[in-house]
Coordinates of C-alpha atoms in Angstrom, one line a residue:
Chain A
M724 CA 0.0 0.0 0.0
A725 CA 2.6 2.6 1.1
L726 CA 4.9 1.6 -1.7
R727 CA 2.2 2.1 -4.3
E728 CA 1.5 5.6 -2.9
L729 CA 5.1 6.5 -3.1
S730 CA 5.4 5.3 -6.6
S731 CA 2.3 7.4 -7.5
L732 CA 3.9 10.4 -5.8
E733 CA 7.0 9.9 -7.9
K734 CA 4.9 9.9 -11.0
F735 CA 3.2 13.0 -9.8
L736 CA 6.5 14.7 -9.3
G737 CA 7.6 13.6 -12.7
S738 CA 10.8 11.8 -11.6
N739 CA 12.3 9.7 -14.4
K740 CA 13.8 6.7 -12.6
P741 CA 11.9 5.1 -9.8
N742 CA 13.6 4.8 -6.4
K743 CA 14.2 1.5 -4.7
Y744 CA 12.3 0.8 -1.5
R745 CA 12.1 -2.0 1.0
T746 CA 9.9 -2.5 4.0
Q747 CA 10.8 -3.2 7.5
G748 CA 8.9 -4.6 10.5
D749 CA 5.4 -6.0 10.9
K750 CA 3.8 -2.8 9.8
K751 CA 5.8 -2.8 6.6
V752 CA 7.2 0.6 7.1
P753 CA 8.8 1.8 3.8
V754 CA 12.5 2.5 3.6
L755 CA 14.2 4.4 0.9
Q756 CA 17.5 3.0 0.0
N757 CA 19.7 6.0 -0.5
N758 CA 23.0 5.6 -2.3
K759 CA 24.6 8.6 -0.8
G760 CA 23.7 8.4 2.8
R761 CA 21.6 6.8 5.4
P762 CA 18.3 5.2 4.4
V763 CA 15.1 7.4 4.8
V764 CA 12.5 5.6 6.9
G765 CA 8.7 6.1 7.0
L766 CA 6.0 7.2 4.5
V767 CA 5.8 10.8 5.6
T768 CA 9.6 11.3 5.8
I769 CA 10.1 9.8 2.4
A770 CA 7.3 11.8 0.9
C771 CA 8.7 15.1 2.2
H772 CA 12.1 14.1 1.0
L773 CA 10.9 13.3 -2.5
A774 CA 9.1 16.7 -2.7
K775 CA 12.2 18.5 -1.8
E776 CA 14.4 16.5 -4.2
A777 CA 11.9 17.4 -6.9
K778 CA 12.3 21.1 -6.0
R779 CA 8.6 21.4 -5.1
P780 CA 8.9 22.9 -1.6
E781 CA 5.4 24.4 -1.9
L782 CA 4.0 20.8 -1.5
V783 CA 5.3 20.7 2.0
G784 CA 3.8 24.1 2.8
D785 CA 4.8 27.6 1.7
S786 CA 4.9 29.2 5.1
A787 CA 5.8 28.1 8.6
E788 CA 2.2 27.8 9.5
S789 CA 1.2 25.8 6.6
R790 CA 4.3 23.5 6.9
A791 CA 3.1 22.7 10.4
V792 CA -0.5 22.0 9.2
V793 CA 0.8 19.8 6.4
Q794 CA 2.8 17.8 9.0
Q795 CA -0.3 17.6 11.3
W796 CA -2.4 16.0 8.6
L797 CA 0.3 13.6 7.4
E798 CA 0.6 12.5 11.0
H799 CA -3.2 12.3 11.3
R800 CA -3.2 10.1 8.3
I801 CA -0.6 7.7 9.7
T802 CA -1.8 7.5 13.3
K803 CA -5.6 7.9 13.0
V804 CA -6.8 7.0 9.4
D805 CA -4.5 4.1 8.7
G806 CA -5.9 0.9 10.2
C807 CA -8.8 2.7 11.8
K808 CA -11.6 0.6 13.3
K809 CA -15.1 0.5 11.7
E810 CA -16.7 2.4 14.5
D811 CA -14.1 5.2 14.1
I812 CA -14.8 5.9 10.5
K813 CA -17.9 8.0 11.2
T814 CA -15.9 10.3 13.6
I815 CA -13.0 10.6 11.2
L816 CA -15.2 11.7 8.3
K817 CA -17.3 14.0 10.5
D818 CA -14.3 15.8 11.9
L819 CA -12.7 16.1 8.4
D820 CA -16.0 17.3 7.0
H821 CA -16.2 20.0 9.7
Y822 CA -12.6 21.1 9.0
L823 CA -13.2 21.3 5.3
Q824 CA -16.3 23.5 5.6
D825 CA -14.4 26.6 4.9
K826 CA -11.4 25.2 3.1
V827 CA -10.6 23.9 -0.4
Y828 CA -7.3 22.4 0.6
L829 CA -6.2 20.9 3.9
A830 CA -3.3 23.3 4.5
G831 CA -3.5 27.0 3.4
N832 CA -4.9 27.8 0.0
Q833 CA -2.6 25.5 -1.9
F834 CA -2.5 21.9 -2.9
T835 CA 0.0 20.1 -0.7
L836 CA 1.2 16.6 0.3
A837 CA -1.4 16.7 3.0
D838 CA -4.1 16.5 0.3
I839 CA -2.4 13.8 -1.6
F840 CA -1.8 11.5 1.3
M841 CA -5.1 12.1 3.0
Y842 CA -6.8 11.4 -0.3
Y843 CA -4.8 8.1 -0.5
G844 CA -5.6 7.3 3.1
I845 CA -9.3 8.1 2.9
H846 CA -10.0 6.5 -0.4
P847 CA -10.8 3.0 1.1
L848 CA -13.3 4.7 3.4
I849 CA -15.1 6.6 0.7
V850 CA -15.3 3.5 -1.6
D851 CA -17.5 1.8 1.0
L852 CA -19.9 4.8 1.5
V853 CA -23.3 4.7 -0.1
I854 CA -24.6 7.8 -1.8
Q855 CA -26.6 8.8 1.2
E856 CA -23.6 8.6 3.4
K857 CA -21.5 10.6 0.9
E858 CA -24.1 13.3 1.0
Q859 CA -23.8 13.5 4.8
C860 CA -20.2 14.6 4.5
V861 CA -20.6 16.9 1.5
N862 CA -17.4 18.9 2.3
V863 CA -15.3 15.7 2.3
T864 CA -16.7 14.5 -0.9
R865 CA -16.3 17.9 -2.6
W866 CA -12.7 18.0 -1.5
F867 CA -12.2 14.3 -2.4
N868 CA -13.6 14.9 -5.9
H869 CA -11.3 17.9 -6.4
I870 CA -8.2 16.0 -5.4
Q871 CA -8.9 12.9 -7.4
H872 CA -9.3 15.2 -10.5
Y873 CA -6.0 17.0 -9.6
P874 CA -3.7 16.2 -12.6
G875 CA -1.4 13.3 -11.8
V876 CA -2.7 12.3 -8.4
R877 CA -5.0 9.4 -8.8
H878 CA -2.6 6.9 -10.3
H879 CA -3.1 3.6 -8.5
L880 CA -6.6 4.2 -7.2
P881 CA -10.0 3.8 -9.0
H882 CA -12.0 6.9 -9.7
I883 CA -15.0 7.3 -7.4
A884 CA -18.1 8.9 -8.8
I885 CA -19.4 11.9 -6.8
L886 CA -22.9 13.2 -7.4
R887 CA -23.2 16.9 -7.7
N888 CA -26.9 17.0 -7.0
S889 CA -28.3 16.0 -3.6
I890 CA -30.7 13.2 -3.8
Y891 CA -31.4 13.0 -0.1
S892 CA -31.6 16.7 0.4
S893 CA -34.1 16.4 3.2
R894 CA -31.4 14.8 5.3
Q895 CA -29.1 17.7 4.9
H896 CA -29.4 20.7 7.1
Chain B
M907 CA 0.5 33.3 -27.4
A908 CA -1.0 36.7 -27.1
A909 CA 1.3 39.6 -26.4
G910 CA 0.2 43.2 -26.0
T911 CA -0.6 46.2 -23.9
L912 CA -3.5 46.7 -21.5
Y913 CA -4.6 50.3 -21.0
T914 CA -6.3 50.9 -17.7
Y915 CA -6.4 53.1 -14.6
Q916 CA -4.8 51.6 -11.5
E917 CA -6.7 49.2 -9.3
N918 CA -9.3 48.6 -11.9
W919 CA -11.1 45.3 -11.1
R920 CA -12.2 44.9 -14.7
A921 CA -8.5 45.0 -15.8
F922 CA -7.7 42.5 -13.1
K923 CA -9.7 39.8 -15.0
A924 CA -7.4 40.2 -18.0
Q925 CA -4.3 40.4 -15.9
I926 CA -5.1 37.2 -13.9
A927 CA -6.0 35.3 -17.1
A928 CA -2.7 36.3 -18.5
Q929 CA -1.0 35.0 -15.4
Y930 CA -2.5 31.6 -16.0
S931 CA -2.0 31.5 -19.7
G932 CA 1.4 33.0 -19.8
A933 CA 0.3 35.7 -22.2
R934 CA 2.8 38.6 -22.2
L935 CA 0.8 41.6 -21.0
K936 CA 2.3 45.0 -20.5
L937 CA 0.3 47.3 -18.3
A938 CA -0.2 51.0 -19.3
S939 CA -1.8 52.4 -16.2
S940 CA 0.1 55.5 -15.3
P941 CA 1.8 58.4 -17.1
P942 CA 3.5 58.7 -19.5
A943 CA 2.1 55.5 -21.0
F944 CA -1.4 56.2 -20.0
T945 CA -3.1 59.2 -18.3
F946 CA -6.7 58.4 -17.4
G947 CA -9.0 61.0 -18.7
Q948 CA -6.5 62.3 -21.2
T949 CA -5.0 59.4 -23.2
N950 CA -8.3 57.7 -23.6
R951 CA -9.8 60.9 -25.1
T952 CA -7.2 61.4 -27.8
P953 CA -8.3 60.8 -31.4
A954 CA -5.7 58.0 -31.7
F955 CA -7.1 56.1 -28.8
L956 CA -10.7 56.7 -29.8
S957 CA -10.0 55.5 -33.3
N958 CA -9.0 52.1 -31.8
F959 CA -11.4 52.1 -28.9
P960 CA -14.5 54.2 -29.9
L961 CA -15.9 54.1 -26.3
G962 CA -12.9 55.7 -24.9
K963 CA -13.2 53.4 -21.9
V964 CA -10.7 51.2 -20.2
P965 CA -9.5 48.5 -19.9
A966 CA -8.6 48.4 -23.6
Y967 CA -6.2 46.0 -25.1
Q968 CA -3.9 46.5 -28.0
G969 CA -1.8 43.5 -29.2
D970 CA 1.7 43.9 -30.5
D971 CA 0.3 42.8 -33.8
G972 CA -2.1 45.7 -33.8
F973 CA -5.2 43.7 -32.7
C974 CA -7.5 45.9 -30.6
L975 CA -10.2 44.9 -28.1
F976 CA -12.4 46.7 -25.7
E977 CA -14.8 45.3 -23.1
S978 CA -13.0 43.6 -20.2
N979 CA -14.6 40.1 -20.7
A980 CA -13.5 39.9 -24.3
I981 CA -10.0 40.9 -23.4
A982 CA -9.8 38.3 -20.6
H983 CA -11.2 35.7 -22.9
Y984 CA -8.6 36.5 -25.6
L985 CA -5.7 36.4 -23.1
S986 CA -6.9 33.0 -21.6
N987 CA -5.8 29.5 -22.6
D988 CA -8.2 26.7 -23.4
A989 CA -8.3 25.4 -19.9
L990 CA -9.5 28.8 -18.6
R991 CA -12.1 29.2 -21.4
G992 CA -13.5 25.7 -20.9
A993 CA -12.1 22.9 -22.9
T994 CA -15.4 21.3 -24.0
P995 CA -18.3 23.1 -25.6
Q996 CA -20.3 22.4 -22.3
A997 CA -17.6 23.8 -20.1
A998 CA -17.0 26.8 -22.4
A999 CA -20.8 27.6 -22.2
Q1000 CA -20.8 27.2 -18.4
V1001 CA -17.9 29.7 -18.2
L1002 CA -19.8 32.1 -20.4
Q1003 CA -22.8 31.5 -18.1
W1004 CA -20.9 32.6 -15.0
V1005 CA -19.3 35.6 -16.8
S1006 CA -22.7 36.8 -17.7
F1007 CA -24.0 36.1 -14.2
A1008 CA -21.3 38.3 -12.8
D1009 CA -22.2 41.2 -15.2
S1010 CA -26.0 41.0 -14.8
E1011 CA -26.6 39.6 -11.2
I1012 CA -23.6 40.8 -9.2
I1013 CA -22.2 44.0 -10.7
P1014 CA -25.3 46.2 -10.7
S1015 CA -26.2 45.5 -7.0
A1016 CA -22.6 45.5 -5.9
S1017 CA -21.9 48.9 -7.5
T1018 CA -25.0 50.5 -6.0
W1019 CA -24.0 49.2 -2.5
V1020 CA -20.3 49.7 -2.6
F1021 CA -19.8 52.9 -4.5
P1022 CA -21.4 55.2 -1.9
T1023 CA -19.0 53.7 0.8
L1024 CA -16.1 54.7 -1.4
G1025 CA -17.5 58.2 -1.9
I1026 CA -17.9 57.6 -5.7
I1027 CA -21.6 58.1 -5.8
Q1028 CA -24.3 59.6 -3.6
F1029 CA -25.9 57.4 -1.0
N1030 CA -29.5 56.4 -1.6
K1031 CA -31.0 54.4 1.2
Q1032 CA -33.6 52.6 -0.8
G1033 CA -31.1 51.9 -3.5
T1034 CA -28.7 50.4 -1.0
E1035 CA -31.3 48.3 0.6
Q1036 CA -32.4 46.9 -2.7
A1037 CA -28.8 46.3 -3.7
K1038 CA -28.2 44.3 -0.5
E1039 CA -31.1 42.0 -1.3
G1040 CA -29.7 41.6 -4.8
V1041 CA -26.3 40.7 -3.5
K1042 CA -28.0 38.2 -1.1
R1043 CA -29.8 36.5 -4.0
A1044 CA -26.6 36.2 -6.0
L1045 CA -24.7 34.9 -3.0
A1046 CA -27.4 32.3 -2.3
V1047 CA -27.2 31.0 -5.9
L1048 CA -23.4 30.8 -5.7
N1049 CA -23.4 29.2 -2.2
H1050 CA -25.7 26.4 -3.4
H1051 CA -23.7 25.8 -6.5
L1052 CA -20.4 25.6 -4.5
T1053 CA -21.8 23.2 -1.9
T1054 CA -20.5 20.3 -4.0
R1055 CA -18.0 22.1 -6.0
T1056 CA -14.5 23.5 -5.5
F1057 CA -14.5 25.9 -8.5
L1058 CA -17.4 27.1 -10.6
V1059 CA -16.8 25.0 -13.7
G1060 CA -15.0 21.7 -13.6
E1061 CA -12.2 21.0 -11.0
R1062 CA -9.8 23.7 -12.1
V1063 CA -9.8 27.5 -11.9
S1064 CA -11.5 28.9 -15.0
L1065 CA -12.4 32.3 -16.4
A1066 CA -15.7 31.8 -14.6
D1067 CA -13.8 31.9 -11.2
I1068 CA -11.6 34.8 -12.3
T1069 CA -14.6 36.9 -13.5
V1070 CA -16.9 36.2 -10.6
A1071 CA -14.2 36.6 -8.0
C1072 CA -13.1 39.9 -9.4
S1073 CA -16.7 41.2 -9.6
M1074 CA -17.0 40.4 -5.9
L1075 CA -13.7 41.9 -4.9
W1076 CA -15.1 45.2 -3.7
L1077 CA -18.0 43.5 -1.9
Y1078 CA -15.6 41.3 0.1
K1079 CA -13.2 44.2 0.8
Q1080 CA -15.8 46.8 1.7
V1081 CA -19.1 45.5 3.0
L1082 CA -19.4 41.7 3.4
E1083 CA -18.7 41.7 7.1
P1084 CA -18.5 38.3 8.8
S1085 CA -22.1 38.3 10.0
F1086 CA -23.4 39.1 6.5
R1087 CA -21.3 36.5 4.8
Q1088 CA -21.9 33.8 7.5
P1089 CA -24.9 32.2 5.7
Y1090 CA -22.7 31.7 2.6
P1091 CA -19.7 29.8 3.8
N1092 CA -19.2 28.0 0.5
V1093 CA -18.9 31.3 -1.4
T1094 CA -16.3 32.6 1.1
R1095 CA -14.3 29.4 1.0
W1096 CA -14.2 29.6 -2.8
F1097 CA -13.4 33.3 -2.9
V1098 CA -10.6 33.0 -0.3
T1099 CA -9.1 30.1 -2.2
C1100 CA -9.3 32.0 -5.5
V1101 CA -7.7 35.2 -4.4
N1102 CA -4.9 33.2 -2.7
Q1103 CA -3.9 31.4 -5.8
P1104 CA -0.4 32.6 -6.8
Q1105 CA -1.8 33.8 -10.1
F1106 CA -4.4 35.9 -8.4
K1107 CA -2.0 37.1 -5.8
A1108 CA 0.4 38.3 -8.3
V1109 CA -2.2 40.7 -9.6
L1110 CA -4.4 41.5 -6.6
G1111 CA -1.8 41.4 -3.8
E1112 CA -3.1 40.5 -0.3
V1113 CA -6.9 40.6 -0.2
K1114 CA -8.1 41.4 3.2
L1115 CA -11.8 40.5 3.9
C1116 CA -14.0 43.1 5.3
E1117 CA -14.2 43.2 9.2
K1118 CA -16.9 45.8 9.5
M1119 CA -19.4 46.9 6.9
A1120 CA -18.3 50.2 5.4
Q1121 CA -21.0 52.9 5.5
Y1122 CA -21.7 55.8 3.3
D1123 CA -19.2 58.6 4.1
A1124 CA -20.7 62.0 3.3
K1125 CA -17.4 63.7 3.9
K1126 CA -15.6 61.5 1.5
F1127 CA -18.2 62.0 -1.1
A1128 CA -18.0 65.7 -0.8
E1129 CA -14.2 65.5 -1.2
M1130 CA -14.4 63.3 -4.2
Q1131 CA -16.9 65.5 -6.0
P1132 CA -15.7 68.4 -8.1
K1133 CA -16.8 71.8 -6.8
K1134 CA -19.9 72.8 -8.6
E1135 CA -19.8 76.3 -9.9
T1136 CA -23.2 77.7 -9.2
P1137 CA -24.2 80.1 -11.9
A1138 CA -24.2 83.6 -10.4
K1139 CA -27.1 84.8 -12.4
K1140 CA -29.6 82.8 -10.3
E1141 CA -28.8 84.5 -7.1
K1142 CA -29.9 88.1 -6.9
G1143 CA -30.0 88.4 -3.1
G1144 CA -27.0 89.1 -0.9
K1145 CA -24.5 86.5 -0.1
E1146 CA -26.3 85.2 3.0
A1147 CA -29.5 84.7 1.1
A1148 CA -27.6 82.9 -1.6
K1149 CA -26.1 80.2 0.5
P1150 CA -29.2 78.2 1.5
Q1151 CA -30.4 78.4 -2.0
E1152 CA -27.2 77.0 -3.3
K1153 CA -27.6 74.1 -0.9
K1154 CA -31.1 73.4 -2.0
E1155 CA -30.1 73.4 -5.6
K1156 CA -27.4 71.0 -5.0
K1157 CA -29.7 68.6 -3.3
K1158 CA -32.1 68.8 -6.1
E1159 CA -29.5 68.0 -8.6
E1160 CA -28.4 65.0 -6.6
K1161 CA -31.9 63.7 -6.3
K1162 CA -32.5 64.1 -10.0
S1163 CA -29.4 62.2 -10.9
A1164 CA -29.9 59.3 -8.4
P1165 CA -31.6 56.8 -10.7
Q1166 CA -28.9 57.3 -13.3
E1167 CA -26.2 56.6 -10.8
E1168 CA -27.4 53.1 -10.3
E1169 CA -26.6 52.4 -13.9
M1170 CA -23.2 54.2 -13.8
D1171 CA -20.3 51.8 -13.9
D1172 CA -17.1 52.6 -12.1
C1173 CA -15.3 53.7 -15.2
E1174 CA -17.9 56.4 -15.6
A1175 CA -17.8 57.1 -11.9
V1176 CA -14.1 57.8 -12.0
L1177 CA -14.6 59.9 -15.1
A1178 CA -17.3 61.8 -13.2
A1179 CA -15.1 62.2 -10.2
E1180 CA -12.5 64.0 -12.2
P1181 CA -12.3 67.7 -11.6
K1182 CA -14.6 69.3 -14.1
A1183 CA -12.9 71.5 -16.7
K1184 CA -13.6 75.2 -16.2
D1185 CA -16.4 76.5 -18.2
P1186 CA -14.8 77.9 -21.3
F1187 CA -17.4 80.6 -21.5
A1188 CA -17.1 81.7 -17.9
D1189 CA -15.4 85.0 -18.7
L1190 CA -18.2 86.3 -20.9
P1191 CA -20.8 88.7 -19.4
K1192 CA -24.1 87.1 -18.9
S1193 CA -26.5 87.2 -21.8
T1194 CA -30.2 87.9 -22.0
F1195 CA -30.6 85.3 -24.8
V1196 CA -31.7 82.0 -23.3
M1197 CA -30.6 79.4 -25.6
D1198 CA -32.8 76.7 -24.1
E1199 CA -35.9 78.7 -24.5
F1200 CA -35.2 79.2 -28.2
K1201 CA -34.4 75.5 -28.6
R1202 CA -37.7 74.6 -27.0
K1203 CA -39.6 76.9 -29.4
Y1204 CA -37.6 75.6 -32.3
S1205 CA -38.4 72.0 -31.4
N1206 CA -42.0 72.3 -30.5
E1207 CA -43.5 75.1 -32.6
D1208 CA -43.6 76.2 -36.1
T1209 CA -40.2 77.4 -37.2
L1210 CA -41.3 80.2 -39.5
K1211 CA -44.2 81.5 -37.5
V1212 CA -42.9 81.2 -33.9
A1213 CA -39.3 80.1 -33.5
L1214 CA -37.7 82.6 -36.0
P1215 CA -39.6 85.7 -34.7
F1216 CA -38.7 84.6 -31.2
F1217 CA -35.0 84.2 -32.2
W1218 CA -34.8 87.7 -33.7
E1219 CA -36.7 89.3 -30.9
H1220 CA -34.5 87.9 -28.2
F1221 CA -31.1 87.4 -29.9
D1222 CA -28.3 89.1 -28.0
R1223 CA -25.9 90.6 -30.6
E1224 CA -23.3 91.3 -27.9
G1225 CA -23.3 87.9 -26.2
F1226 CA -23.7 85.7 -29.3
S1227 CA -22.5 85.5 -32.9
I1228 CA -23.8 83.8 -36.0
W1229 CA -21.6 81.9 -38.4
Y1230 CA -21.8 80.4 -41.8
C1231 CA -19.8 77.3 -42.4
E1232 CA -19.1 75.3 -45.5
Y1233 CA -17.3 71.9 -45.8
K1234 CA -13.9 72.4 -47.4
Y1235 CA -13.7 69.2 -49.3
P1236 CA -17.1 68.6 -51.1
Q1237 CA -15.3 66.6 -53.8
E1238 CA -14.5 63.9 -51.2
L1239 CA -18.2 63.4 -50.2
T1240 CA -19.6 60.2 -51.7
Y1241 CA -22.7 58.6 -50.3
T1242 CA -25.2 61.0 -48.7
F1243 CA -25.6 58.8 -45.6
M1244 CA -21.8 59.0 -45.0
S1245 CA -21.9 62.7 -45.3
C1246 CA -24.7 62.8 -42.8
N1247 CA -22.6 60.7 -40.4
L1248 CA -19.9 63.3 -40.8
I1249 CA -22.3 66.0 -39.5
S1250 CA -23.7 64.0 -36.7
G1251 CA -20.2 62.8 -35.7
M1252 CA -19.1 66.4 -35.3
Y1253 CA -22.2 67.1 -33.2
Q1254 CA -21.4 64.2 -31.0
R1255 CA -17.9 65.3 -30.4
L1256 CA -19.1 68.8 -29.5
D1257 CA -21.5 67.5 -26.9
K1258 CA -20.3 69.8 -24.2
L1259 CA -20.8 72.8 -26.4
R1260 CA -24.5 72.1 -26.6
K1261 CA -25.5 74.4 -23.8
N1262 CA -23.9 77.3 -25.6
A1263 CA -24.6 76.7 -29.2
F1264 CA -27.2 75.9 -31.8
A1265 CA -26.6 74.8 -35.4
S1266 CA -28.4 73.6 -38.4
V1267 CA -26.1 72.0 -40.9
L1268 CA -27.6 70.8 -44.2
L1269 CA -26.5 68.4 -46.9
F1270 CA -27.2 69.4 -50.5
G1271 CA -27.2 67.4 -53.7
S1272 CA -27.0 63.6 -54.0
D1273 CA -24.5 60.8 -53.9
N1274 CA -21.0 61.9 -55.2
Q1275 CA -22.1 65.4 -55.9
S1276 CA -23.0 66.9 -52.6
S1277 CA -22.0 69.8 -50.4
I1278 CA -22.4 70.5 -46.7
S1279 CA -23.0 74.0 -45.2
G1280 CA -24.7 75.3 -42.2
I1281 CA -25.5 78.1 -39.7
W1282 CA -24.0 78.1 -36.2
V1283 CA -25.0 80.3 -33.4
F1284 CA -22.8 80.4 -30.3
R1285 CA -21.8 82.3 -27.3
G1286 CA -19.2 85.0 -27.7
Q1287 CA -17.9 86.8 -30.7
N1288 CA -15.2 84.4 -31.7
L1289 CA -15.3 80.8 -33.0
A1290 CA -16.0 78.6 -29.9
F1291 CA -14.0 75.6 -31.1
P1292 CA -10.5 76.7 -30.1
L1293 CA -11.7 77.2 -26.5
C1294 CA -11.5 73.5 -25.6
P1295 CA -9.2 70.8 -26.9
D1296 CA -12.2 68.4 -27.2
W1297 CA -13.9 70.6 -29.8
Q1298 CA -11.0 71.0 -32.2
I1299 CA -11.4 67.8 -34.2
D1300 CA -13.8 68.8 -36.9
Y1301 CA -14.0 72.5 -37.2
E1302 CA -10.8 72.9 -39.3
S1303 CA -12.5 70.9 -42.2
Y1304 CA -14.9 73.8 -42.6
D1305 CA -14.6 77.4 -43.9
W1306 CA -16.1 79.8 -41.4
R1307 CA -17.6 83.2 -42.0
K1308 CA -19.0 85.4 -39.4
L1309 CA -22.3 87.0 -40.4
D1310 CA -23.6 90.4 -39.5
P1311 CA -26.8 89.8 -37.7
N1312 CA -28.2 93.1 -39.1
S1313 CA -27.6 92.1 -42.7
E1314 CA -30.2 90.9 -45.0
E1315 CA -27.9 88.0 -46.1
C1316 CA -27.8 86.8 -42.5
K1317 CA -31.6 87.1 -42.1
T1318 CA -32.1 85.0 -45.2
M1319 CA -29.6 82.4 -44.4
V1320 CA -30.8 82.0 -40.8
K1321 CA -34.4 81.6 -42.1
E1322 CA -33.5 79.1 -44.8
Y1323 CA -31.1 77.0 -42.8
F1324 CA -33.3 76.9 -39.7
A1325 CA -36.5 76.1 -41.7
W1326 CA -34.7 73.7 -44.1
E1327 CA -36.5 75.4 -46.9
G1328 CA -35.9 78.2 -49.4
D1329 CA -33.8 79.0 -52.5
F1330 CA -30.4 78.4 -51.0
K1331 CA -29.1 80.5 -53.9
H1332 CA -25.5 80.4 -52.9
V1333 CA -25.4 76.6 -52.9
G1334 CA -26.7 75.7 -56.3
K1335 CA -27.8 72.2 -55.3
A1336 CA -31.1 70.9 -54.1
F1337 CA -31.6 70.4 -50.3
N1338 CA -31.1 66.8 -49.4
Q1339 CA -31.3 66.5 -45.6
G1340 CA -30.4 68.4 -42.5
K1341 CA -29.2 67.9 -38.9
V1342 CA -29.8 70.2 -36.0
F1343 CA -27.4 70.7 -33.1
K1344 CA -29.5 71.6 -30.1

């Protein structure tokens, strides 16, 4: 899973030759074999490293504040979204929905790694939602649809249809 | 890729649309917004500018290849790329839909509401209240649309977002305080995202959303308005008596013009806010001949029986003069309708002379063998045209002869030219049609 995400990120960044990865431990933490120095360990660390290598620092956040927010969401993805229990899904989506009410992107007004990796992480949750449930978190689905249409992001994941018109509008408030 | 110059005054939101589009598309756009490249109110009134942009309004675009465009939406469209314009016929139509929405649903209300807070136009309570409702309706539509969407059309920024966001710029900066915009969170989310995109920021700078709704500022309005020169002739009393009267007059004027102001766009508003040029006839002693009175008689009553006798009875030989003019190049006149346009074009360019002049200029003959001549009456004893640079475009194409009001020749000519009938002995061609400047 993590390795596929990293390979999608590489494609998004437009790097010509794929890096070599291995995994370590039970949780299959990705490790980037680096020729020059020590190996880079962990999804978030590798992702930030790749963005900097590709000279796309804005993907990590273009101000101190947004850098912090990007890190917060990457951490949220790893610790809360990954391997979440069924009963937590509702809370995760509800919180995210509330957060996205007045935002287009997770951090600042720019597309960042936070959007990419939250999109990858939340994809399996959205796949299982029925239309009615999607409508209940309209801000998440709006954001999700925008990110999955962002050029070069949705490499290894299937497209999820998002309806623009509410069908169960009476349930919305 | 388009490359050219955009003429505008500074901080013109209409020009922003084109500038932002160019940021996205990479079109090379030079900005002519300050002297010496462009002086608002002067450059846009020069014949060279008007021949390219007949409205004399900005923004106006001139490509390096000579291609000229006016109207901000057309310029922004031209400077866009396919992604901004909408790549499919459906998307392109949706973009056009939102561009039109901005012009017809947002701008009129937004202007009526915001301009008084900037001191550009007079405050009108009823107008402002109606405008607020109009803005609310537009916001509600946008808010609903943006519930499930990030941008207005498709998943990327398009000309629709650029146009609608720019048209709401003043609303968000001046009057949409947090409590007012609270019911429309999707619109604010979208707006904030748009204006913070690097391409928007490069043009708009930092956009700070309104904290507290700006109110009409009477003092600012007074400062922005040119001092009105109240004609002295209306006040016969002492200075103290004159003052309140002056105030009343001003109020009246403002009330009268209120409905028009709603229609006034900001380009015109800025034009209106410019200091008014001094009246070129201000130095002349006042005259007993009331031009308007005569014009009313001429328009509404029989020329020979009423208007002409009135003219000769009241005509002020000291304050006014009568001139005969003849077009210098009759050999160049071809179709009569074109010759007619020549006359009406001259009248149009002399619009500001209207108060102080009357003319009847006639076309004689037929296609390819015609001539133009006419009678002018205006204030003063000299030709009025050199008094103002705006009036000098046409008059040099005519020969001018001052007539002696007491002579028979003058009496005959005035009669024939005012009535559009008679022998016109000196012309030698049959009367074709006439145009009156009144």
